[in-house]
């Protein structure tokens, strides 16, 4: 707990381009949390290299993501916005926690199995121990809460198990984090396959709306969105494509799904898709303008990177020194 506020940790990988789903489902909600929590928002670039990356591209995407955090409304004075790789405590704590994590636990991680199947030519140890680094990310800042989707819940459970195991051996060292249960962001599905989530790694470029897509691209993708032949705008499971478009429109306009259904009652899919596209543009255009403005101010972004890395390192260091002492590492001679 910092300044009587509970601590919240979250982060996104610096790979791919963020989608409308990332924004409406997570990033937009992060902005509202800084009044209630002491927030650490990381660009988790260390996690990114479990899959081979182009180095120049990774650096570029990491900076773009950090800039997007700020453009979305995260105030770097109120929130700690930083690169994971700039805080060495993440790697140091991950190694220690590796020694308190069992192989059987890691073998059960479904995300490892999924990623190993996708990258059969590069099943590396980092991919296997990825959940331990994630545990270090969270425990390093004594996070009380972590906003997680269903796909990350298994990793948070492992984090809790590791923290409890360590505390049982060495006393009250780590805060045992809880899943953040608050206002749930909109769950946005693929425009081409509404049975799966909109993803920044989707191979079909028409499946996802990216945050930096221009107006024409957004309108075109909405126009091509998969619907059905029923010709009615209803919010039901039998019409997943239309339901998804209703969710997008509602999230962008602040209207309830049933309000949206009523608004477009008796109107055609073409007209509805156009309205959805325009609603998305109205949300993303101000964000894009702010990104372009921030990109021009290199000195400001550089200062955020430095100052927030220093802040994150300070809090990480407090936890790390306590852990190092508990496991028996010799005390460092300073000064």
Short mmCIF file of C-alpha atoms in Angstrom, two decimals:
data_model
loop_
_atom_site.label_atom_id
_atom_site.label_comp_id
_atom_site.label_asym_id
_atom_site.label_seq_id
_atom_site.Cartn_x
_atom_site.Cartn_y
_atom_site.Cartn_z
CA UNK A 1 0.00 0.00 0.00
CA UNK A 2 1.37 3.41 -1.03
CA UNK A 3 -0.04 6.71 0.26
CA UNK A 4 -2.97 4.77 1.79
CA UNK A 5 -3.94 3.58 -1.69
CA UNK A 6 -3.97 -0.03 -2.75
CA UNK A 7 -1.48 -0.88 -5.51
CA UNK A 8 -2.60 -2.02 -8.96
CA UNK A 9 -0.30 -3.50 -11.60
CA UNK A 10 -0.97 -4.19 -15.26
CA UNK A 11 0.86 -4.16 -18.57
CA UNK A 12 0.71 -4.85 -22.27
CA UNK A 13 3.20 -6.45 -24.62
CA UNK A 14 5.11 -4.30 -27.08
CA UNK A 15 4.21 -6.55 -30.01
CA UNK A 16 1.65 -6.02 -32.73
CA UNK A 17 -0.66 -3.02 -32.94
CA UNK A 18 -3.22 -2.36 -30.22
CA UNK A 19 -6.79 -2.93 -31.31
CA UNK A 20 -10.10 -1.31 -30.51
CA UNK A 21 -10.67 -4.33 -28.24
CA UNK A 22 -7.51 -3.55 -26.24
CA UNK A 23 -8.68 0.04 -25.83
CA UNK A 24 -12.33 -0.53 -24.92
CA UNK A 25 -11.62 -3.68 -22.90
CA UNK A 26 -8.62 -2.46 -20.90
CA UNK A 27 -6.82 0.79 -21.65
CA UNK A 28 -9.88 3.04 -21.41
CA UNK A 29 -10.71 1.58 -18.00
CA UNK A 30 -7.15 2.00 -16.72
CA UNK A 31 -7.61 5.76 -16.92
CA UNK A 32 -10.41 5.68 -14.34
CA UNK A 33 -8.40 3.63 -11.83
CA UNK A 34 -5.67 6.13 -10.92
CA UNK A 35 -7.89 8.03 -8.49
CA UNK A 36 -8.58 4.89 -6.50
CA UNK A 37 -5.26 3.02 -6.83
CA UNK A 38 -1.53 3.61 -6.99
CA UNK A 39 -1.06 2.28 -10.52
CA UNK A 40 1.96 0.73 -12.20
CA UNK A 41 1.45 0.29 -15.95
CA UNK A 42 4.29 -1.47 -17.67
CA UNK A 43 5.27 -1.91 -21.30
CA UNK A 44 6.22 -5.57 -20.83
CA UNK A 45 8.95 -5.77 -23.45
CA UNK A 46 10.81 -8.57 -21.63
CA UNK A 47 7.82 -10.84 -22.15
CA UNK A 48 7.86 -9.95 -25.85
CA UNK A 49 11.15 -11.73 -26.64
CA UNK A 50 9.85 -15.25 -25.92
CA UNK A 51 9.01 -14.95 -29.63
CA UNK A 52 11.77 -13.71 -31.98
CA UNK A 53 11.49 -9.97 -32.58
CA UNK A 54 13.10 -7.53 -34.97
CA UNK A 55 15.15 -5.42 -32.48
CA UNK A 56 14.55 -2.05 -34.18
CA UNK A 57 10.85 -2.85 -34.54
CA UNK A 58 10.53 -3.88 -30.87
CA UNK A 59 12.10 -0.59 -29.72
CA UNK A 60 9.79 1.35 -32.01
CA UNK A 61 6.67 -0.51 -30.84
CA UNK A 62 7.63 -0.18 -27.16
CA UNK A 63 7.88 3.60 -27.48
CA UNK A 64 4.65 3.73 -29.50
CA UNK A 65 2.84 1.74 -26.80
CA UNK A 66 4.12 3.94 -23.99
CA UNK A 67 3.02 7.00 -26.00
CA UNK A 68 -0.42 5.42 -26.49
CA UNK A 69 -0.77 4.92 -22.73
CA UNK A 70 -0.32 8.67 -22.24
CA UNK A 71 -2.48 9.61 -25.23
CA UNK A 72 -5.30 7.46 -23.84
CA UNK A 73 -5.32 9.63 -20.73
CA UNK A 74 -2.91 7.96 -18.31
CA UNK A 75 -1.17 10.81 -16.48
CA UNK A 76 2.51 9.85 -15.95
CA UNK A 77 2.54 12.07 -12.85
CA UNK A 78 -0.25 10.02 -11.22
CA UNK A 79 0.61 6.61 -12.75
CA UNK A 80 3.98 4.91 -13.07
CA UNK A 81 4.31 4.21 -16.81
CA UNK A 82 7.57 2.46 -17.62
CA UNK A 83 9.47 -0.13 -19.65
CA UNK A 84 9.78 -3.48 -17.89
CA UNK A 85 13.32 -3.89 -19.29
CA UNK A 86 14.43 -0.64 -17.59
CA UNK A 87 13.84 -2.11 -14.12
CA UNK A 88 16.34 -4.90 -13.50
CA UNK A 89 14.37 -6.05 -10.46
CA UNK A 90 11.91 -7.86 -12.74
CA UNK A 91 14.61 -10.27 -13.95
CA UNK A 92 16.30 -10.57 -10.54
CA UNK A 93 13.09 -11.43 -8.72
CA UNK A 94 12.01 -13.78 -11.52
CA UNK A 95 15.15 -15.88 -10.99
CA UNK A 96 14.51 -16.18 -7.25
CA UNK A 97 10.85 -17.05 -7.82
CA UNK A 98 11.88 -19.69 -10.40
CA UNK A 99 13.44 -21.51 -7.45
CA UNK A 100 10.09 -21.50 -5.64
CA UNK A 101 8.01 -22.65 -8.61
CA UNK A 102 7.47 -26.30 -9.45
CA UNK A 103 7.86 -27.82 -12.90
CA UNK A 104 4.45 -29.47 -12.55
CA UNK A 105 2.84 -26.06 -12.05
CA UNK A 106 4.42 -24.68 -15.20
CA UNK A 107 3.53 -27.82 -17.16
CA UNK A 108 -0.13 -27.13 -16.45
CA UNK A 109 -0.09 -23.64 -17.97
CA UNK A 110 -2.43 -23.73 -20.97
CA UNK A 111 -0.91 -20.61 -22.56
CA UNK A 112 2.47 -22.35 -22.78
CA UNK A 113 0.86 -25.25 -24.61
CA UNK A 114 -0.92 -22.88 -27.00
CA UNK A 115 2.17 -20.79 -27.72
CA UNK A 116 4.42 -23.84 -28.05
CA UNK A 117 2.03 -25.20 -30.69
CA UNK A 118 2.17 -21.89 -32.59
CA UNK A 119 5.96 -21.56 -32.35
CA UNK A 120 7.13 -25.18 -32.55
CA UNK A 121 10.51 -24.07 -33.93
CA UNK A 122 11.26 -21.90 -30.87
CA UNK A 123 10.02 -23.58 -27.68
CA UNK A 124 12.45 -21.81 -25.37
CA UNK A 125 12.87 -21.81 -21.59
CA UNK A 126 11.59 -18.23 -21.43
CA UNK A 127 8.29 -19.33 -22.94
CA UNK A 128 8.06 -22.03 -20.26
CA UNK A 129 8.93 -19.73 -17.32
CA UNK A 130 6.94 -16.76 -18.66
CA UNK A 131 4.37 -17.07 -15.82
CA UNK A 132 7.16 -16.71 -13.23
CA UNK A 133 8.30 -13.44 -14.79
CA UNK A 134 4.66 -12.35 -14.70
CA UNK A 135 4.56 -13.24 -11.00
CA UNK A 136 7.69 -11.14 -10.45
CA UNK A 137 6.08 -8.22 -12.31
CA UNK A 138 3.16 -8.26 -9.88
CA UNK A 139 4.88 -9.16 -6.60
CA UNK A 140 7.74 -6.69 -7.12
CA UNK A 141 5.36 -3.78 -6.47
CA UNK A 142 3.37 -5.51 -3.74
CA UNK A 143 0.32 -5.23 -5.96
CA UNK A 144 -3.00 -5.70 -4.20
CA UNK A 145 -5.01 -6.06 -7.39
CA UNK A 146 -4.38 -7.05 -11.00
CA UNK A 147 -6.91 -6.55 -13.81
CA UNK A 148 -6.85 -9.82 -15.74
CA UNK A 149 -8.89 -11.46 -18.44
CA UNK A 150 -9.96 -15.08 -18.27
CA UNK A 151 -6.94 -16.09 -20.38
CA UNK A 152 -4.55 -14.73 -17.71
CA UNK A 153 -6.43 -15.99 -14.65
CA UNK A 154 -4.35 -19.16 -14.47
CA UNK A 155 -1.16 -17.07 -14.32
CA UNK A 156 -2.56 -14.94 -11.48
CA UNK A 157 -3.47 -18.08 -9.54
CA UNK A 158 0.12 -19.28 -9.92
CA UNK A 159 1.37 -15.86 -8.73
CA UNK A 160 -0.79 -16.20 -5.62
CA UNK A 161 0.50 -19.74 -5.00
CA UNK A 162 4.13 -18.61 -5.30
CA UNK A 163 3.56 -15.64 -2.95
CA UNK A 164 1.82 -17.80 -0.34
CA UNK A 165 4.56 -20.46 -0.59
CA UNK A 166 7.30 -17.87 -0.10
CA UNK A 167 5.45 -16.20 2.78
CA UNK A 168 4.93 -19.56 4.50
CA UNK A 169 8.69 -20.12 4.48
CA UNK A 170 10.00 -16.62 5.19
CA UNK A 171 7.18 -14.68 6.83
CA UNK A 172 5.09 -11.81 5.51
CA UNK A 173 7.13 -10.73 2.48
CA UNK A 174 4.70 -10.48 -0.44
CA UNK A 175 1.23 -9.05 -0.73
CA UNK A 176 -0.96 -11.84 -2.15
CA UNK A 177 -2.71 -10.18 -5.11
CA UNK A 178 -6.39 -10.44 -5.98
CA UNK A 179 -7.96 -10.25 -9.42
CA UNK A 180 -9.37 -6.78 -10.03
CA UNK A 181 -13.13 -7.02 -10.18
CA UNK A 182 -14.55 -3.68 -11.16
CA UNK A 183 -16.22 -2.11 -14.14
CA UNK A 184 -15.74 -4.65 -16.89
CA UNK A 185 -14.67 -3.24 -20.22
CA UNK A 186 -16.44 -4.17 -23.40
CA UNK A 187 -15.44 -7.55 -24.79
CA UNK A 188 -14.91 -6.88 -28.48
CA UNK A 189 -14.88 -9.81 -30.87
CA UNK A 190 -13.28 -10.29 -34.29
CA UNK A 191 -15.09 -8.56 -37.14
CA UNK A 192 -14.53 -11.64 -39.33
CA UNK A 193 -15.07 -14.37 -36.73
CA UNK A 194 -17.28 -13.13 -33.87
CA UNK A 195 -16.71 -16.39 -31.99
CA UNK A 196 -13.21 -15.22 -30.99
CA UNK A 197 -11.81 -12.05 -29.44
CA UNK A 198 -10.46 -9.22 -31.58
CA UNK A 199 -6.71 -9.77 -31.53
CA UNK A 200 -3.65 -7.78 -32.51
CA UNK A 201 -2.08 -11.01 -33.78
CA UNK A 202 -4.94 -11.96 -36.11
CA UNK A 203 -3.61 -12.81 -39.58
CA UNK A 204 -6.72 -11.39 -41.26
CA UNK A 205 -6.23 -7.58 -41.41
CA UNK A 206 -10.01 -7.07 -41.71
CA UNK A 207 -10.68 -8.86 -38.42
CA UNK A 208 -9.36 -6.11 -36.16
CA UNK A 209 -9.63 -2.34 -35.97
CA UNK A 210 -6.25 -0.97 -34.92
CA UNK A 211 -6.04 2.17 -32.82
CA UNK A 212 -4.05 4.02 -35.46
CA UNK A 213 -6.21 2.98 -38.45
CA UNK A 214 -7.30 5.97 -40.53
CA UNK A 215 -10.96 6.89 -41.03
CA UNK A 216 -11.36 5.21 -44.43
CA UNK A 217 -9.82 1.96 -43.14
CA UNK A 218 -12.11 1.90 -40.09
CA UNK A 219 -15.24 2.50 -42.18
CA UNK A 220 -14.17 -0.15 -44.69
CA UNK A 221 -13.51 -2.77 -41.99
CA UNK A 222 -16.89 -2.13 -40.37
CA UNK A 223 -18.59 -2.36 -43.75
CA UNK A 224 -16.95 -5.77 -44.33
CA UNK A 225 -17.82 -7.09 -40.86
CA UNK A 226 -19.46 -10.53 -40.86
CA UNK A 227 -23.18 -10.45 -40.04
CA UNK A 228 -25.96 -12.83 -41.20
CA UNK A 229 -28.92 -13.08 -43.57
CA UNK A 230 -31.67 -12.40 -41.01
CA UNK A 231 -31.79 -8.68 -41.74
CA UNK A 232 -32.79 -7.72 -38.17
CA UNK A 233 -30.75 -5.79 -35.64
CA UNK A 234 -31.19 -7.79 -32.45
CA UNK A 235 -28.93 -8.33 -29.45
CA UNK A 236 -28.90 -12.10 -29.20
CA UNK A 237 -26.52 -15.05 -29.30
CA UNK A 238 -28.07 -16.30 -32.55
CA UNK A 239 -26.63 -13.21 -34.29
CA UNK A 240 -23.03 -13.00 -32.98
CA UNK A 241 -21.84 -10.63 -35.72
CA UNK A 242 -24.63 -8.12 -35.12
CA UNK A 243 -24.26 -8.54 -31.36
CA UNK A 244 -20.57 -7.66 -31.64
CA UNK A 245 -21.30 -4.55 -33.71
CA UNK A 246 -23.92 -3.50 -31.14
CA UNK A 247 -21.30 -3.93 -28.37
CA UNK A 248 -18.84 -1.77 -30.33
CA UNK A 249 -21.41 0.94 -31.04
CA UNK A 250 -22.63 0.92 -27.44
CA UNK A 251 -19.12 1.11 -25.99
CA UNK A 252 -18.22 4.01 -28.29
CA UNK A 253 -21.41 6.00 -27.65
CA UNK A 254 -22.05 5.13 -24.00
CA UNK A 255 -25.46 3.71 -24.82
CA UNK A 256 -26.84 0.43 -23.49
CA UNK A 257 -27.15 -2.39 -26.07
CA UNK A 258 -30.96 -2.28 -25.92
CA UNK A 259 -30.88 1.48 -26.60
CA UNK A 260 -28.81 0.76 -29.69
CA UNK A 261 -31.27 -1.93 -30.84
CA UNK A 262 -34.14 0.54 -30.44
CA UNK A 263 -32.24 3.29 -32.30
CA UNK A 264 -31.70 1.07 -35.35
CA UNK A 265 -35.00 -0.76 -35.31
CA UNK A 266 -36.20 -1.36 -38.87
CA UNK A 267 -32.99 -0.08 -40.43
CA UNK A 268 -30.64 -2.10 -42.64
CA UNK A 269 -27.27 -3.65 -41.89
CA UNK A 270 -25.47 -1.28 -44.29
CA UNK A 271 -26.74 1.80 -42.49
CA UNK A 272 -25.93 0.26 -39.11
CA UNK A 273 -22.38 -0.68 -40.12
CA UNK A 274 -21.79 2.88 -41.34
CA UNK A 275 -22.98 4.24 -37.99
CA UNK A 276 -20.72 1.81 -36.11
CA UNK A 277 -17.73 2.91 -38.18
CA UNK A 278 -18.48 6.58 -37.55
CA UNK A 279 -18.84 5.95 -33.79
CA UNK A 280 -15.44 4.22 -33.74
CA UNK A 281 -13.85 7.11 -35.67
CA UNK A 282 -15.31 9.62 -33.18
CA UNK A 283 -13.56 7.75 -30.34
CA UNK A 284 -10.23 7.05 -32.04
CA UNK A 285 -9.64 10.33 -33.88
CA UNK A 286 -8.95 12.40 -30.71
CA UNK A 287 -6.67 9.60 -29.44
CA UNK A 288 -4.74 9.56 -32.73
CA UNK A 289 -4.39 13.35 -32.72
CA UNK A 290 -2.95 13.20 -29.20
CA UNK A 291 -0.50 10.45 -30.24
CA UNK A 292 0.76 12.57 -33.15
CA UNK A 293 1.14 15.55 -30.82
CA UNK A 294 3.11 13.52 -28.27
CA UNK A 295 5.35 11.96 -30.94
CA UNK A 296 6.58 15.42 -31.83
CA UNK A 297 7.62 16.11 -28.23
CA UNK A 298 10.56 13.73 -27.96
CA UNK A 299 12.00 15.47 -24.89
CA UNK A 300 8.75 15.02 -22.95
CA UNK A 301 8.45 11.30 -23.73
CA UNK A 302 12.14 10.80 -22.89
CA UNK A 303 11.61 12.51 -19.52
CA UNK A 304 8.60 10.27 -18.76
CA UNK A 305 10.67 7.19 -19.63
CA UNK A 306 13.53 8.23 -17.33
CA UNK A 307 11.49 9.55 -14.40
CA UNK A 308 9.07 6.65 -14.32
CA UNK A 309 11.86 4.06 -14.61
CA UNK A 310 13.48 5.71 -11.58
CA UNK A 311 10.18 5.62 -9.67
CA UNK A 312 9.51 1.97 -10.58
CA UNK A 313 13.09 1.00 -9.66
CA UNK A 314 12.73 2.66 -6.26
CA UNK A 315 9.65 0.64 -5.31
CA UNK A 316 11.00 -2.55 -6.92
CA UNK A 317 14.26 -2.17 -5.02
CA UNK A 318 12.49 -2.10 -1.66
CA UNK A 319 10.85 -5.46 -2.32
CA UNK A 320 13.93 -6.99 -3.91
CA UNK A 321 16.24 -6.11 -1.00
CA UNK A 322 13.80 -7.71 1.44
CA UNK A 323 13.58 -10.88 -0.68
CA UNK A 324 17.36 -11.09 -1.15
CA UNK A 325 17.88 -10.83 2.59
CA UNK A 326 15.25 -13.51 3.30
CA UNK A 327 16.82 -16.07 0.93
CA UNK A 328 20.30 -15.45 2.36
CA UNK A 329 22.10 -13.35 -0.23
CA UNK A 330 24.98 -11.29 1.25
CA UNK A 331 24.07 -7.69 1.95
CA UNK A 332 25.42 -5.22 -0.59
CA UNK A 333 27.97 -2.69 0.70
CA UNK A 334 26.83 0.74 -0.41
CA UNK A 335 28.63 4.07 -0.33
#
